C-alpha atoms as a printed R data frame, in Angstrom:
    type eleno elety resid chain resno       x      y      z
1   ATOM     1    CA   MET     A     1  -4.983 24.436 24.176
2   ATOM     2    CA   ASP     A     2  -7.608 24.155 26.927
3   ATOM     3    CA   LEU     A     3 -11.174 25.429 26.750
4   ATOM     4    CA   GLU     A     4 -13.167 25.675 29.961
5   ATOM     5    CA   VAL     A     5 -16.836 24.810 29.436
6   ATOM     6    CA   CYS     A     6 -19.670 25.504 31.859
7   ATOM     7    CA   GLN     A     7 -23.320 24.503 31.432
8   ATOM     8    CA   LEU     A     8 -25.690 26.890 33.216
9   ATOM     9    CA   GLY     A     9 -29.140 25.506 32.411
10  ATOM    10    CA   LEU     A    10 -32.035 27.980 32.070
11  ATOM    11    CA   LEU     A    11 -30.875 31.522 32.841
12  ATOM    12    CA   PRO     A    12 -32.690 34.851 32.324
13  ATOM    13    CA   TYR     A    13 -31.077 36.975 29.646
14  ATOM    14    CA   ARG     A    14 -30.383 39.857 32.040
15  ATOM    15    CA   ASP     A    15 -28.427 37.564 34.385
16  ATOM    16    CA   ALA     A    16 -26.507 35.976 31.520
17  ATOM    17    CA   LEU     A    17 -25.549 39.397 30.172
18  ATOM    18    CA   ALA     A    18 -24.162 40.437 33.560
19  ATOM    19    CA   VAL     A    19 -22.074 37.255 33.686
20  ATOM    20    CA   GLN     A    20 -20.870 37.868 30.140
21  ATOM    21    CA   GLU     A    21 -19.686 41.364 30.963
22  ATOM    22    CA   GLN     A    22 -17.685 40.068 33.938
23  ATOM    23    CA   LEU     A    23 -16.126 37.241 31.950
24  ATOM    24    CA   LEU     A    24 -15.251 39.510 29.038
25  ATOM    25    CA   LEU     A    25 -13.272 41.778 31.336
26  ATOM    26    CA   LEU     A    26 -11.520 38.858 33.030
27  ATOM    27    CA   ARG     A    27 -10.527 37.381 29.667
28  ATOM    28    CA   GLN     A    28  -9.263 40.752 28.422
29  ATOM    29    CA   GLN     A    29  -7.120 40.972 31.537
30  ATOM    30    CA   GLN     A    30  -5.805 37.428 30.984
31  ATOM    31    CA   ARG     A    31  -7.170 36.413 34.386
32  ATOM    32    CA   ILE     A    32  -9.005 33.474 32.831
33  ATOM    33    CA   GLY     A    33  -8.406 31.341 29.750
34  ATOM    34    CA   ASP     A    34 -10.761 30.753 26.847
35  ATOM    35    CA   LEU     A    35 -14.237 29.840 28.070
36  ATOM    36    CA   LEU     A    36 -17.540 28.614 26.594
37  ATOM    37    CA   LEU     A    37 -20.887 28.880 28.386
38  ATOM    38    CA   LEU     A    38 -23.809 26.686 27.304
39  ATOM    39    CA   LEU     A    39 -27.304 27.582 28.479
40  ATOM    40    CA   GLU     A    40 -30.940 28.281 27.637
41  ATOM    41    CA   HIS     A    41 -33.023 31.427 28.086
42  ATOM    42    CA   PRO     A    42 -36.680 31.985 28.929
43  ATOM    43    CA   PRO     A    43 -38.402 33.567 25.893
44  ATOM    44    CA   VAL     A    44 -36.601 36.800 24.976
45  ATOM    45    CA   ILE     A    45 -36.056 38.949 21.884
46  ATOM    46    CA   THR     A    46 -32.680 40.600 21.268
47  ATOM    47    CA   LEU     A    47 -31.582 43.181 18.733
48  ATOM    48    CA   GLY     A    48 -28.040 43.356 17.394
49  ATOM    49    CA   LYS     A    49 -26.301 46.454 16.068
50  ATOM    50    CA   ARG     A    50 -28.345 46.330 12.841
51  ATOM    51    CA   GLY     A    51 -31.596 45.361 14.530
52  ATOM    52    CA   LYS     A    52 -34.757 47.328 13.718
53  ATOM    53    CA   MET     A    53 -37.672 47.661 16.108
54  ATOM    54    CA   GLU     A    54 -40.106 47.285 13.200
55  ATOM    55    CA   HIS     A    55 -38.818 43.724 12.797
56  ATOM    56    CA   ILE     A    56 -40.509 42.884 16.099
57  ATOM    57    CA   LEU     A    57 -43.999 41.929 14.929
58  ATOM    58    CA   ALA     A    58 -45.647 41.149 18.271
59  ATOM    59    CA   PRO     A    59 -47.197 44.242 19.909
60  ATOM    60    CA   GLN     A    60 -45.295 45.630 22.907
61  ATOM    61    CA   GLU     A    61 -48.370 45.249 25.105
62  ATOM    62    CA   TRP     A    62 -48.658 41.573 24.174
63  ATOM    63    CA   LEU     A    63 -44.971 40.957 24.883
64  ATOM    64    CA   GLU     A    64 -45.243 42.614 28.276
65  ATOM    65    CA   ARG     A    65 -48.365 40.623 29.140
66  ATOM    66    CA   HIS     A    66 -46.545 37.388 28.279
67  ATOM    67    CA   GLN     A    67 -43.341 38.499 30.056
68  ATOM    68    CA   VAL     A    68 -41.230 38.408 26.901
69  ATOM    69    CA   GLU     A    69 -38.432 40.927 27.379
70  ATOM    70    CA   VAL     A    70 -36.670 42.830 24.597
71  ATOM    71    CA   TYR     A    71 -32.989 43.775 24.778
72  ATOM    72    CA   THR     A    72 -30.770 45.868 22.545
73  ATOM    73    CA   THR     A    73 -27.261 44.404 22.563
74  ATOM    74    CA   ASN     A    74 -23.796 45.128 21.193
75  ATOM    75    CA   ARG     A    75 -23.563 41.922 19.182
76  ATOM    76    CA   GLY     A    76 -23.509 41.846 15.413
77  ATOM    77    CA   GLY     A    77 -26.635 41.004 13.443
78  ATOM    78    CA   GLU     A    78 -30.282 41.967 13.614
79  ATOM    79    CA   VAL     A    79 -33.311 40.671 15.543
80  ATOM    80    CA   THR     A    80 -33.444 37.163 16.945
81  ATOM    81    CA   TYR     A    81 -35.411 35.075 19.415
82  ATOM    82    CA   HIS     A    82 -34.100 32.946 22.275
83  ATOM    83    CA   GLY     A    83 -36.138 30.467 24.277
84  ATOM    84    CA   PRO     A    84 -36.225 27.083 25.995
85  ATOM    85    CA   GLY     A    85 -34.976 24.186 23.897
86  ATOM    86    CA   GLN     A    86 -32.511 26.418 22.086
87  ATOM    87    CA   LEU     A    87 -28.866 25.791 22.978
88  ATOM    88    CA   ILE     A    88 -27.090 29.100 23.512
89  ATOM    89    CA   GLY     A    89 -23.302 29.342 23.436
90  ATOM    90    CA   TYR     A    90 -21.525 32.397 24.817
91  ATOM    91    CA   MET     A    91 -17.779 32.390 24.296
92  ATOM    92    CA   PHE     A    92 -14.893 34.388 25.652
93  ATOM    93    CA   ILE     A    93 -12.004 33.659 23.321
94  ATOM    94    CA   ASP     A    94  -8.876 35.698 22.681
95  ATOM    95    CA   LEU     A    95  -8.642 35.955 18.903
96  ATOM    96    CA   ARG     A    96  -4.948 36.757 19.127
97  ATOM    97    CA   SER     A    97  -4.545 32.994 19.541
98  ATOM    98    CA   HIS     A    98  -6.617 32.458 16.389
99  ATOM    99    CA   GLY     A    99  -4.687 34.613 13.952
100 ATOM   100    CA   ARG     A   100  -6.688 37.800 14.657
101 ATOM   101    CA   ASP     A   101  -8.899 36.703 11.778
102 ATOM   102    CA   ILE     A   102 -12.530 37.474 12.618
103 ATOM   103    CA   ARG     A   103 -13.981 36.206  9.353
104 ATOM   104    CA   ARG     A   104 -12.185 32.878  9.650
105 ATOM   105    CA   PHE     A   105 -13.292 32.545 13.262
106 ATOM   106    CA   VAL     A   106 -16.940 32.980 12.252
107 ATOM   107    CA   GLN     A   107 -16.520 30.481  9.404
108 ATOM   108    CA   ASN     A   108 -15.015 27.984 11.840
109 ATOM   109    CA   LEU     A   109 -17.935 28.532 14.188
110 ATOM   110    CA   GLU     A   110 -20.326 27.780 11.348
111 ATOM   111    CA   GLN     A   111 -18.251 24.688 10.559
112 ATOM   112    CA   VAL     A   112 -18.861 23.363 14.064
113 ATOM   113    CA   PHE     A   113 -22.564 22.929 13.292
114 ATOM   114    CA   ILE     A   114 -22.082 21.846  9.695
115 ATOM   115    CA   ASN     A   115 -19.858 19.023 10.966
116 ATOM   116    CA   LEU     A   116 -22.113 18.147 13.878
117 ATOM   117    CA   LEU     A   117 -25.264 17.895 11.797
118 ATOM   118    CA   ASP     A   118 -23.531 15.799  9.171
119 ATOM   119    CA   GLN     A   119 -21.638 13.441 11.451
120 ATOM   120    CA   ARG     A   120 -24.259 12.937 14.187
121 ATOM   121    CA   TYR     A   121 -27.544 13.296 12.328
122 ATOM   122    CA   GLN     A   122 -26.747 12.851  8.619
123 ATOM   123    CA   ILE     A   123 -28.219 16.292  7.925
124 ATOM   124    CA   THR     A   124 -26.636 18.420  5.217
125 ATOM   125    CA   ALA     A   125 -26.047 21.972  6.449
126 ATOM   126    CA   PHE     A   126 -24.339 24.859  4.724
127 ATOM   127    CA   ARG     A   127 -23.375 28.529  4.822
128 ATOM   128    CA   ASP     A   128 -25.221 31.300  3.044
129 ATOM   129    CA   PRO     A   129 -22.843 33.876  1.523
130 ATOM   130    CA   GLU     A   130 -25.303 36.679  2.296
131 ATOM   131    CA   HIS     A   131 -26.349 35.708  5.830
132 ATOM   132    CA   THR     A   132 -24.162 34.603  8.728
133 ATOM   133    CA   GLY     A   133 -25.194 31.355 10.413
134 ATOM   134    CA   VAL     A   134 -25.889 27.753  9.511
135 ATOM   135    CA   TRP     A   135 -28.681 26.656  7.180
136 ATOM   136    CA   VAL     A   136 -30.375 23.491  6.027
137 ATOM   137    CA   ALA     A   137 -32.784 23.158  3.130
138 ATOM   138    CA   GLU     A   138 -35.745 23.891  5.412
139 ATOM   139    CA   GLY     A   139 -34.296 27.081  6.937
140 ATOM   140    CA   LYS     A   140 -31.876 28.519  9.472
141 ATOM   141    CA   ILE     A   141 -30.887 26.215 12.301
142 ATOM   142    CA   THR     A   142 -28.060 28.158 13.972
143 ATOM   143    CA   ALA     A   143 -27.794 31.916 14.405
144 ATOM   144    CA   ILE     A   144 -24.421 33.544 15.082
145 ATOM   145    CA   GLY     A   145 -23.829 37.003 16.496
146 ATOM   146    CA   LEU     A   146 -20.599 38.149 18.135
147 ATOM   147    CA   ALA     A   147 -19.147 41.241 19.736
148 ATOM   148    CA   ILE     A   148 -15.359 41.567 19.813
149 ATOM   149    CA   LYS     A   149 -13.704 43.871 22.327
150 ATOM   150    CA   ARG     A   150  -9.913 44.192 22.459
151 ATOM   151    CA   TRP     A   151  -9.718 40.949 20.446
152 ATOM   152    CA   VAL     A   152 -11.884 39.013 22.923
153 ATOM   153    CA   THR     A   153 -15.272 37.632 21.869
154 ATOM   154    CA   MET     A   154 -18.584 37.723 23.697
155 ATOM   155    CA   HIS     A   155 -22.096 36.585 22.708
156 ATOM   156    CA   GLY     A   156 -21.965 33.628 20.289
157 ATOM   157    CA   PHE     A   157 -24.483 31.192 18.791
158 ATOM   158    CA   ALA     A   158 -28.067 29.981 19.145
159 ATOM   159    CA   PHE     A   159 -28.676 26.392 17.982
160 ATOM   160    CA   ASN     A   160 -32.331 25.431 17.503
161 ATOM   161    CA   VAL     A   161 -32.646 21.999 19.066
162 ATOM   162    CA   ASN     A   162 -36.141 21.696 20.615
163 ATOM   163    CA   THR     A   163 -37.035 25.351 20.065
164 ATOM   164    CA   ASN     A   164 -40.688 26.353 19.739
165 ATOM   165    CA   LEU     A   165 -40.627 27.577 16.151
166 ATOM   166    CA   GLU     A   166 -43.983 29.335 16.529
167 ATOM   167    CA   HIS     A   167 -42.183 31.955 18.635
168 ATOM   168    CA   PHE     A   168 -40.220 33.101 15.599
169 ATOM   169    CA   ARG     A   169 -43.520 34.515 14.327
170 ATOM   170    CA   TRP     A   170 -43.036 37.283 16.896
171 ATOM   171    CA   ILE     A   171 -40.198 38.725 14.798
172 ATOM   172    CA   ILE     A   172 -38.658 38.900 11.340
173 ATOM   173    CA   PRO     A   173 -35.607 36.761 12.195
174 ATOM   174    CA   CYS     A   174 -32.394 38.504 11.162
175 ATOM   175    CA   GLY     A   175 -34.470 40.730  8.901
176 ATOM   176    CA   ILE     A   176 -35.028 37.855  6.446
177 ATOM   177    CA   THR     A   177 -38.608 37.679  5.179
178 ATOM   178    CA   ASP     A   178 -38.477 34.823  2.676
179 ATOM   179    CA   ARG     A   179 -36.877 32.068  4.780
180 ATOM   180    CA   SER     A   180 -37.807 30.575  8.129
181 ATOM   181    CA   ALA     A   181 -36.129 29.097 11.179
182 ATOM   182    CA   VAL     A   182 -36.029 25.347 11.718
183 ATOM   183    CA   SER     A   183 -35.068 23.102 14.631
184 ATOM   184    CA   LEU     A   184 -33.356 19.764 14.981
185 ATOM   185    CA   GLN     A   185 -36.543 18.432 16.551
186 ATOM   186    CA   ALA     A   186 -38.580 19.474 13.511
187 ATOM   187    CA   LEU     A   187 -36.086 17.859 11.127
188 ATOM   188    CA   LEU     A   188 -35.931 14.563 13.015
189 ATOM   189    CA   GLY     A   189 -39.546 14.385 14.190
190 ATOM   190    CA   ARG     A   190 -38.583 13.784 17.812
191 ATOM   191    CA   GLU     A   191 -37.468 15.707 20.885
192 ATOM   192    CA   LEU     A   192 -33.749 15.657 21.585
193 ATOM   193    CA   ASP     A   193 -31.965 15.260 24.919
194 ATOM   194    CA   LEU     A   194 -30.368 18.685 25.288
195 ATOM   195    CA   ALA     A   195 -27.647 17.305 27.568
196 ATOM   196    CA   VAL     A   196 -26.595 14.882 24.837
197 ATOM   197    CA   VAL     A   197 -26.657 17.599 22.179
198 ATOM   198    CA   SER     A   198 -24.605 19.853 24.459
199 ATOM   199    CA   ARG     A   199 -21.897 17.202 24.701
200 ATOM   200    CA   GLU     A   200 -21.946 16.834 20.924
201 ATOM   201    CA   VAL     A   201 -21.563 20.591 20.465
202 ATOM   202    CA   ILE     A   202 -18.632 20.656 22.882
203 ATOM   203    CA   GLY     A   203 -16.934 17.862 20.958
204 ATOM   204    CA   ALA     A   204 -17.514 19.453 17.562
205 ATOM   205    CA   PHE     A   205 -16.395 22.866 18.833
206 ATOM   206    CA   CYS     A   206 -13.161 21.474 20.259
207 ATOM   207    CA   ASP     A   207 -12.466 19.472 17.101
208 ATOM   208    CA   VAL     A   208 -12.769 22.519 14.835
209 ATOM   209    CA   PHE     A   209 -10.866 24.920 17.097
210 ATOM   210    CA   ASN     A   210  -8.326 22.355 18.346
211 ATOM   211    CA   TYR     A   211  -9.208 22.645 22.030
212 ATOM   212    CA   HIS     A   212  -9.104 20.208 24.941
213 ATOM   213    CA   PRO     A   213 -12.358 20.660 26.904
214 ATOM   214    CA   GLN     A   214 -12.199 21.218 30.652
215 ATOM   215    CA   ILE     A   215 -15.683 20.973 32.152
216 ATOM   216    CA   ILE     A   216 -16.358 23.212 35.145
217 ATOM   217    CA   THR     A   217 -19.504 23.306 37.273
218 ATOM   218    CA   GLU     A   218 -21.856 26.228 37.738
219 ATOM   219    CA   GLU     A   219 -20.677 26.467 41.364
220 ATOM   220    CA   GLN     A   220 -17.062 26.665 40.231
221 ATOM   221    CA   LEU     A   221 -17.872 29.410 37.739
222 ATOM   222    CA   TYR     A   222 -19.723 31.629 40.224
223 ATOM   223    CA   SER     A   223 -17.130 30.986 42.920
224 ATOM   224    CA   TYR     A   224 -14.476 32.083 40.471
225 ATOM   225    CA   LEU     A   225 -16.422 35.221 39.568
226 ATOM   226    CA   ARG     A   226 -16.789 36.135 43.250
227 ATOM   227    CA   SER     A   227 -13.086 35.682 43.858
228 ATOM   228    CA   ASN     A   228 -12.331 37.973 40.897
229 ATOM   229    CA   SER     A   229 -14.990 40.562 41.672
230 ATOM   230    CA   ASP     A   230 -12.308 43.258 42.004
231 ATOM   231    CA   ALA     A   231 -11.427 42.883 38.286
């Protein structure tokens, strides 16, 4: 089974959300196949369905002064932070081809990063039965939050690669007060090449979900969206 993959670089959250909404509709209509977007965001705070405004610790005035936007979304989960150096994955996958099993899909998504960290970096990662995502001894390294509409996914994961961990002080991540976020850079003591890590994520994702990756360019993606703008 093929999986189209497009890497979009640094994209404002508002623009990425508009693209997501278009792709969700196209996938629901079977006008495209399963698709994974990989990208980064400028600093932004998002709230999931269970997100609480009091979990945003930075004052609104300060956030506005530093141009940090806040969005309420339809994904699962609570409050999280996105920023440069964090690899974001948005996926548009028809779960009818994955047994209509949402819990297993999320577990498989967690397994992608458990496998990657073990096989590429000899880092032991694990699940937490109380909190979705991927953890290492030092904290949470991958957040997961999905929305599923007519059996098609949107939103996805946030993998802390070179993320500025100080920015997590702006919030109570996922409503968890006694554990912190961690990055691959912090664990290894060096900055990672995000392009290399992206390729590793694609490989691990396709291994777990049994896909054959088909890389498409940003130009191809936007050209395709324009040609399907009547969807």
